[in-house]
Amino acid sequence: MPKKTLADLKDLRGKRVLIRVDFNVPLDAQGNITNDRRIRAALPTIRSVLDAGAAAIVMSHLGRPKGDPKKDAAFKMDKVAERLQQLLGRPVQKVNEVVGPEALAAKETLRPGEVLLLENLRFDPGEQAGDRAFAEKLAELADVYVNDAFGTCHRTDASMVAVPAALRGRPRVVGHLVAKELEVLDRLLSDPPRPLVGILGGAKVSDKIGFIKALLNRVDRLLIGGAMTYTFMLASGQSAGSSRVEADKIDVALDLINRGTGKILLPVDHLVVQRLDAPETARVVEKDIPDGWVGVDIGPKTVALYRDEILRAGTAVWNGPMGKFEDEPYSKGTRAVAEAMAAAKGVTIVGGGETAEAVEEFGLADRMTHVSTGGGAFLEYVEGTPFAALAEIDDRV
Ligand code: 3PG
Ligand code: MG
């Protein structure tokens, strides 16, 4: 059932709109934001709430604070507030608590067109416990609830599920970001332009078994890259040399190969090195990887093969790097897949997390049909997992 969106709400003038966003952005050791994509992605929703004459109360989690005040200080929302203010070009008032007197007082004085950001939701144990009493305190802040946190939609944290549950009877909608994610992914799952080509990389088969199975049921072709390649190689009787493999997942990989007969393509050549920190030893090998050598990227013949498949695709959906791309000498395969996706005429969808970050670093994000803001949420949605967070959003009737 399609969900109500912000665009369905007629009159927001004078309302307080509580917006759950996913500002769980990557931070460096100094606590600086290294990628603000998730903040930028939520701007259209915040802007349209403000432009409609409402006040925005914005809330998110950041990281995984453990309840240790000293260590948790690194997860305060101050830097996020600053960045949001810069990007929005309007003042953002931030309170130092999630719920409580300071937040309530700030809500009382908040005027139409103004933005309030709450402290990190996960500073309150009620958030991850999905606690009802905590959720009711958050719900007190709101006339309207907006879920624009696609990256967190697979979680059952209080702000995602118990808060909209407490607000039944008041409008509960998805924001523009979630609406676009659902539109693109629902099309991918229901009626994708064909051929549908999946490109799958990353380190571990074990992280993505459900996702691979789901893809195999839908795609016409599945192109494999990244370190999971080496486990698939062992399963198909090739040798992977000294590459990183998941020895206990060979059966699983073999089962996937059997399910995917005729659909799965494994790399036909590999970039290998003698040691990860010795790029000067790099060479390309075909088929088996000799003992003493470690695979770090797909090779040039594989690049050409995968590029052709991607260019011919009606829809290409990609998750996971093709090699150890964070090291420049091993980034060619990942870059080449990103470039092929950018050049393709079909629908191109990039899963979130490190794949999205890679595409951004290459400066190609704008040339994709869609770059998801969800990492785990993207994988689980494509797998077909129902999200309790979305069940609490009003249906569009
Ligand atoms: C994510 O980055 O995957 C989401 O923000 C959810 O965060 P979590 O994995 O810590 O629940
Ligand atoms: Mg995660």
Coordinates of C-alpha atoms and ligand atoms in Angstrom, one line a residue:
M1 CA 0.0 0.0 0.0
P2 CA 1.5 3.4 -1.0
K3 CA 2.4 5.6 2.0
K4 CA 1.2 9.2 2.6
T5 CA 3.9 11.7 1.8
L6 CA 4.6 15.2 2.9
A7 CA 3.3 16.3 -0.5
D8 CA -0.2 14.9 0.5
L9 CA -0.5 17.3 3.5
K10 CA -2.5 20.3 2.7
D11 CA -2.0 22.9 5.4
L12 CA 1.0 22.9 7.7
R13 CA 0.8 26.5 8.7
G14 CA 1.6 27.0 12.3
K15 CA 2.1 23.3 12.9
R16 CA 5.1 21.7 14.7
V17 CA 6.4 18.9 12.5
L18 CA 8.6 16.3 14.1
I19 CA 11.0 14.9 11.5
R20 CA 13.0 11.7 12.1
V21 CA 16.0 11.9 9.8
D22 CA 19.1 9.7 9.5
F23 CA 22.0 12.0 10.3
N24 CA 24.1 9.1 11.3
V25 CA 27.1 10.4 9.3
P26 CA 30.7 9.1 9.3
L27 CA 33.0 11.0 11.7
D28 CA 36.8 11.1 11.8
A29 CA 38.9 10.7 14.9
Q30 CA 38.5 14.4 15.7
G31 CA 34.7 14.1 15.4
N32 CA 34.5 15.9 12.1
I33 CA 31.9 14.9 9.6
T34 CA 33.7 13.2 6.7
N35 CA 30.6 12.9 4.4
D36 CA 27.5 14.9 4.8
R37 CA 25.4 13.2 2.1
R38 CA 22.7 12.1 4.5
I39 CA 22.3 15.6 5.8
R40 CA 22.0 17.0 2.3
A41 CA 19.5 14.3 1.4
A42 CA 17.1 15.5 4.1
L43 CA 17.2 19.2 3.1
P44 CA 14.3 19.1 0.7
T45 CA 12.0 17.8 3.4
I46 CA 13.1 20.2 6.0
R47 CA 12.8 23.1 3.5
S48 CA 9.3 22.2 2.4
V49 CA 8.1 22.0 6.0
L50 CA 9.6 25.5 6.7
D51 CA 8.3 26.9 3.5
A52 CA 4.8 25.7 4.3
G53 CA 4.8 27.9 7.4
A54 CA 5.5 25.2 9.9
A55 CA 8.3 24.7 12.5
A56 CA 10.6 21.7 12.2
I57 CA 11.8 19.6 15.1
V58 CA 14.5 17.4 13.8
M59 CA 15.8 14.3 15.5
S60 CA 18.3 11.6 14.7
H61 CA 20.7 9.1 16.2
L62 CA 24.5 9.4 15.6
G63 CA 26.8 6.4 15.9
R64 CA 26.3 3.7 18.6
P65 CA 26.9 5.4 22.0
K66 CA 27.2 2.9 24.8
G67 CA 26.0 4.9 27.8
D68 CA 29.5 5.9 28.9
P69 CA 29.3 9.8 29.2
K70 CA 33.0 10.3 28.4
K71 CA 33.1 8.3 25.2
D72 CA 29.6 9.3 24.2
A73 CA 30.6 13.0 24.1
A74 CA 32.0 12.2 20.6
F75 CA 28.4 11.5 19.4
K76 CA 26.9 14.8 20.4
M77 CA 24.9 16.5 17.7
D78 CA 26.7 19.8 17.8
K79 CA 28.8 19.3 14.6
V80 CA 25.7 18.0 12.8
A81 CA 23.7 21.1 13.9
E82 CA 26.5 23.3 12.6
R83 CA 26.5 21.6 9.2
L84 CA 22.8 21.5 8.9
Q85 CA 22.7 25.3 9.6
Q86 CA 25.3 25.9 6.9
L87 CA 23.6 23.7 4.3
L88 CA 20.1 25.0 5.1
G89 CA 21.2 28.6 5.2
R90 CA 19.0 29.2 8.3
P91 CA 19.7 29.2 12.0
V92 CA 19.4 25.8 13.7
Q93 CA 18.7 25.8 17.4
K94 CA 20.1 22.8 19.2
V95 CA 19.2 21.5 22.6
N96 CA 21.4 19.4 24.8
E97 CA 18.8 16.8 25.6
V98 CA 16.5 14.4 23.8
V99 CA 13.5 14.9 26.0
G100 CA 13.0 16.9 29.1
P101 CA 12.4 20.5 30.2
E102 CA 14.9 22.1 27.9
A103 CA 13.4 20.4 24.8
L104 CA 9.9 21.3 26.0
A105 CA 10.8 24.9 26.6
A106 CA 12.4 25.2 23.2
K107 CA 9.4 23.7 21.6
E108 CA 7.1 26.3 23.2
T109 CA 9.1 29.2 21.9
L110 CA 9.7 27.7 18.4
R111 CA 8.1 29.9 15.7
P112 CA 7.0 28.9 12.1
G113 CA 10.0 28.7 9.8
E114 CA 12.3 27.8 12.7
V115 CA 14.4 24.6 13.2
L116 CA 15.1 22.8 16.4
L117 CA 17.5 19.9 16.5
L118 CA 17.3 17.5 19.5
E119 CA 20.4 15.8 21.0
N120 CA 21.4 12.3 19.8
L121 CA 18.4 10.0 20.3
R122 CA 20.5 7.1 21.4
F123 CA 21.7 9.0 24.5
D124 CA 18.4 7.9 25.9
P125 CA 18.2 4.2 26.6
G126 CA 14.5 4.4 25.7
E127 CA 15.4 4.9 22.0
Q128 CA 16.9 1.5 21.2
A129 CA 14.6 -0.2 23.7
G130 CA 11.6 1.1 21.7
D131 CA 10.3 2.4 25.0
R132 CA 6.7 3.7 25.1
A133 CA 7.0 6.2 27.8
F134 CA 10.1 7.7 26.1
A135 CA 8.2 7.7 22.8
E136 CA 5.2 9.5 24.3
K137 CA 7.5 12.3 25.5
L138 CA 8.8 12.8 22.0
A139 CA 5.3 12.6 20.6
E140 CA 4.3 15.5 22.9
L141 CA 6.5 17.7 20.7
A142 CA 4.6 17.1 17.5
D143 CA 1.4 17.9 15.6
V144 CA 2.7 16.0 12.6
Y145 CA 5.2 13.1 12.2
V146 CA 7.5 12.8 9.2
N147 CA 9.8 9.8 8.6
D148 CA 12.6 10.9 6.4
A149 CA 15.2 8.4 7.8
F150 CA 15.3 5.7 5.1
G151 CA 18.7 4.6 6.4
T152 CA 17.1 3.7 9.7
C153 CA 13.9 2.2 8.5
H154 CA 15.0 -1.4 9.2
R155 CA 15.4 -0.5 12.9
T156 CA 12.6 -0.6 15.5
D157 CA 14.0 2.2 17.6
A158 CA 11.4 4.3 19.5
S159 CA 11.7 7.3 17.2
M160 CA 11.0 5.0 14.2
V161 CA 8.1 2.9 15.5
A162 CA 6.8 3.8 19.0
V163 CA 6.7 7.6 18.3
P164 CA 4.5 7.3 15.2
A165 CA 2.4 4.7 17.1
A166 CA 1.9 7.2 19.9
L167 CA 0.8 9.8 17.2
R168 CA -2.0 7.7 15.7
G169 CA -4.7 10.1 14.7
R170 CA -2.3 12.9 13.9
P171 CA -0.8 12.9 10.4
R172 CA 2.1 10.5 9.9
V173 CA 3.8 10.6 6.6
V174 CA 7.1 9.9 4.8
G175 CA 9.3 12.8 3.7
H176 CA 10.6 13.4 0.2
L177 CA 13.8 11.3 0.7
V178 CA 11.9 8.2 1.9
A179 CA 9.3 8.7 -0.8
K180 CA 11.9 8.7 -3.5
E181 CA 13.7 5.6 -2.1
L182 CA 10.4 3.7 -1.9
E183 CA 9.4 4.7 -5.4
V184 CA 12.7 3.6 -7.0
L185 CA 13.1 0.4 -4.9
D186 CA 9.4 -0.6 -5.4
R187 CA 9.8 -0.3 -9.1
L188 CA 13.0 -2.3 -8.9
L189 CA 11.1 -5.0 -7.1
S190 CA 7.9 -5.0 -9.1
D191 CA 8.5 -4.0 -12.7
P192 CA 12.1 -3.1 -13.5
P193 CA 13.1 -2.4 -17.1
R194 CA 15.0 -5.5 -18.3
P195 CA 17.5 -6.9 -18.5
L196 CA 18.0 -6.5 -14.8
V197 CA 21.6 -6.7 -13.9
G198 CA 22.9 -6.9 -10.3
I199 CA 26.5 -6.0 -9.5
L200 CA 27.6 -7.3 -6.1
G201 CA 30.8 -6.8 -4.3
G202 CA 32.1 -6.4 -0.8
A203 CA 34.2 -8.5 1.6
K204 CA 31.9 -11.2 2.8
V205 CA 29.4 -13.6 1.4
S206 CA 28.0 -14.1 4.9
D207 CA 26.9 -10.5 5.2
K208 CA 24.8 -10.7 2.1
I209 CA 23.4 -14.2 1.8
G210 CA 19.7 -13.1 2.0
F211 CA 20.4 -10.2 -0.4
I212 CA 22.1 -12.5 -2.9
K213 CA 19.2 -15.0 -2.8
A214 CA 16.7 -12.2 -3.3
L215 CA 18.6 -10.8 -6.2
L216 CA 19.0 -14.2 -7.8
N217 CA 15.2 -14.5 -7.9
R218 CA 14.9 -11.2 -9.8
V219 CA 17.9 -10.5 -11.9
D220 CA 18.8 -11.7 -15.4
R221 CA 22.5 -11.4 -14.5
L222 CA 24.5 -11.2 -11.3
L223 CA 28.1 -9.9 -11.6
I224 CA 30.3 -10.7 -8.7
G225 CA 33.3 -8.7 -7.5
G226 CA 35.1 -7.8 -4.3
A227 CA 36.6 -10.1 -1.8
M228 CA 33.5 -12.4 -1.8
T229 CA 34.8 -13.4 -5.2
Y230 CA 37.5 -15.6 -3.7
T231 CA 35.0 -17.6 -1.6
F232 CA 32.9 -18.1 -4.8
M233 CA 36.1 -19.2 -6.6
L234 CA 36.8 -21.9 -4.1
A235 CA 33.2 -23.0 -4.3
S236 CA 33.5 -23.4 -8.1
G237 CA 36.7 -25.4 -7.9
Q238 CA 39.2 -22.6 -8.7
S239 CA 42.0 -21.7 -6.4
A240 CA 42.1 -18.3 -4.7
G241 CA 45.8 -18.3 -3.7
S242 CA 46.4 -16.5 -0.5
S243 CA 43.3 -14.3 -0.8
R244 CA 41.0 -13.6 2.0
V245 CA 38.2 -16.2 2.0
E246 CA 35.4 -17.4 4.2
A247 CA 36.3 -21.1 4.5
D248 CA 33.0 -21.8 6.4
K249 CA 30.9 -20.2 3.7
I250 CA 32.0 -22.3 0.7
D251 CA 28.9 -24.5 0.9
V252 CA 26.7 -21.4 0.9
A253 CA 28.5 -20.0 -2.1
L254 CA 28.2 -23.3 -3.9
D255 CA 24.4 -23.3 -3.2
L256 CA 24.2 -19.8 -4.5
I257 CA 26.1 -20.7 -7.7
N258 CA 23.7 -23.7 -8.2
R259 CA 20.6 -21.5 -7.7
G260 CA 22.1 -18.9 -10.1
T261 CA 23.1 -21.2 -12.9
G262 CA 23.5 -19.1 -16.1
K263 CA 23.0 -15.9 -14.2
I264 CA 26.1 -15.5 -12.0
L265 CA 29.3 -14.2 -13.6
L266 CA 32.5 -14.5 -11.7
P267 CA 35.6 -12.4 -12.6
V268 CA 37.7 -13.9 -15.4
D269 CA 40.8 -12.1 -14.3
H270 CA 42.1 -10.6 -11.1
L271 CA 44.6 -8.0 -9.9
V272 CA 46.8 -9.7 -7.4
V273 CA 49.7 -8.7 -5.1
Q274 CA 52.2 -10.5 -2.9
R275 CA 51.2 -8.4 0.1
L276 CA 48.4 -5.8 0.6
D277 CA 50.9 -3.1 1.3
A278 CA 53.0 -3.9 -1.7
P279 CA 51.2 -2.4 -4.7
E280 CA 54.4 -2.5 -6.7
T281 CA 54.1 -6.3 -6.9
A282 CA 50.7 -6.1 -8.6
R283 CA 50.0 -8.2 -11.7
V284 CA 47.0 -9.5 -13.5
V285 CA 46.2 -13.3 -13.5
E286 CA 43.5 -15.2 -15.3
K287 CA 41.4 -17.9 -13.7
D288 CA 43.2 -19.4 -10.7
I289 CA 45.2 -17.2 -8.3
P290 CA 48.5 -18.8 -7.6
D291 CA 49.7 -19.5 -4.0
G292 CA 51.3 -16.6 -2.3
W293 CA 49.2 -14.1 -4.1
V294 CA 46.3 -12.0 -2.8
G295 CA 43.4 -10.8 -4.9
V296 CA 42.7 -7.1 -4.5
D297 CA 40.6 -6.1 -7.5
I298 CA 38.9 -7.4 -10.6
G299 CA 41.1 -7.4 -13.7
P300 CA 40.8 -5.5 -17.0
K301 CA 39.0 -8.3 -18.9
T302 CA 36.4 -8.5 -16.2
V303 CA 36.1 -4.8 -16.3
A304 CA 35.3 -4.9 -20.0
L305 CA 32.9 -7.8 -19.6
Y306 CA 31.0 -6.2 -16.7
R307 CA 31.0 -2.8 -18.5
D308 CA 29.2 -4.4 -21.5
E309 CA 26.6 -6.0 -19.2
I310 CA 25.9 -2.8 -17.4
L311 CA 25.6 -0.8 -20.6
R312 CA 23.1 -3.2 -22.0
A313 CA 21.0 -3.3 -18.8
G314 CA 17.5 -1.9 -18.6
T315 CA 18.2 -1.6 -14.9
A316 CA 21.5 -2.0 -13.1
V317 CA 21.6 -2.3 -9.3
W318 CA 24.9 -2.2 -7.5
N319 CA 26.1 -2.9 -4.0
G320 CA 29.6 -3.4 -2.7
P321 CA 33.0 -2.4 -4.1
M322 CA 34.8 -4.6 -6.7
G323 CA 38.1 -4.5 -4.8
K324 CA 40.0 -2.9 -2.0
F325 CA 39.1 0.5 -3.5
E326 CA 40.1 2.6 -0.5
D327 CA 43.7 2.0 -1.7
E328 CA 44.1 3.9 -4.9
P329 CA 46.1 1.2 -6.8
Y330 CA 43.3 -1.2 -6.2
S331 CA 40.4 1.1 -7.0
K332 CA 40.2 0.6 -10.8
G333 CA 37.6 -2.0 -10.9
T334 CA 35.2 -0.1 -8.6
R335 CA 35.8 3.1 -10.5
A336 CA 35.2 1.3 -13.8
V337 CA 31.8 -0.1 -12.6
A338 CA 30.9 3.4 -11.4
E339 CA 31.8 4.8 -14.7
A340 CA 29.8 2.2 -16.6
M341 CA 26.8 2.9 -14.4
A342 CA 27.2 6.6 -15.1
A343 CA 27.4 6.0 -18.8
A344 CA 24.5 3.5 -19.0
K345 CA 21.2 4.6 -20.5
G346 CA 19.1 2.3 -18.3
V347 CA 17.9 2.9 -14.7
T348 CA 20.9 2.8 -12.3
I349 CA 20.6 2.3 -8.6
V350 CA 23.4 2.3 -6.1
G351 CA 23.0 0.9 -2.7
G352 CA 24.1 3.0 0.3
G353 CA 27.1 2.7 2.6
E354 CA 30.5 2.4 1.1
T355 CA 29.3 1.9 -2.4
A356 CA 27.5 5.3 -2.3
E357 CA 30.6 6.9 -0.8
A358 CA 32.8 5.5 -3.6
V359 CA 30.5 6.8 -6.3
E360 CA 30.5 10.2 -4.6
E361 CA 34.3 10.2 -4.3
F362 CA 34.5 9.5 -8.1
G363 CA 32.2 12.5 -8.6
L364 CA 29.6 10.3 -10.4
A365 CA 26.7 10.4 -7.9
D366 CA 24.7 12.9 -9.9
R367 CA 24.8 10.6 -13.0
M368 CA 23.0 7.7 -11.3
T369 CA 19.2 7.4 -11.3
H370 CA 19.3 6.9 -7.6
V371 CA 22.0 6.6 -4.9
S372 CA 20.3 5.1 -1.8
T373 CA 21.0 6.6 1.7
G374 CA 20.4 3.2 3.2
G375 CA 23.1 0.7 3.9
G376 CA 21.5 -2.1 5.9
A377 CA 18.1 -0.7 5.1
F378 CA 18.7 -0.9 1.4
L379 CA 19.8 -4.5 1.6
E380 CA 16.8 -5.5 3.8
Y381 CA 14.3 -3.6 1.7
V382 CA 15.4 -5.4 -1.5
E383 CA 15.4 -8.7 0.4
G384 CA 11.7 -8.0 1.1
T385 CA 11.8 -7.6 4.8
P386 CA 8.7 -5.7 6.0
F387 CA 9.6 -2.5 8.0
A388 CA 7.6 -1.8 11.2
A389 CA 8.6 1.8 10.8
L390 CA 6.7 2.1 7.5
A391 CA 3.7 0.1 8.9
E392 CA 3.2 3.1 11.3
I393 CA 2.9 5.6 8.4
D394 CA -0.5 6.4 7.1
D395 CA -1.6 4.7 4.0
R396 CA -2.5 6.8 1.0
V397 CA -6.1 6.0 0.3
Ligands
3PG1 C1 23.0 3.0 9.4 O1 23.9 3.8 9.2 O2 23.0 1.8 9.0 C2 21.7 3.5 10.1 O3 21.9 4.9 10.4 C3 21.4 2.7 11.3 O4 22.4 2.7 12.2 P1 22.7 1.4 13.1 O5 23.2 0.4 12.1 O6 23.7 1.8 14.1 O7 21.4 1.0 13.7
MG2 MG 24.5 0.1 10.0

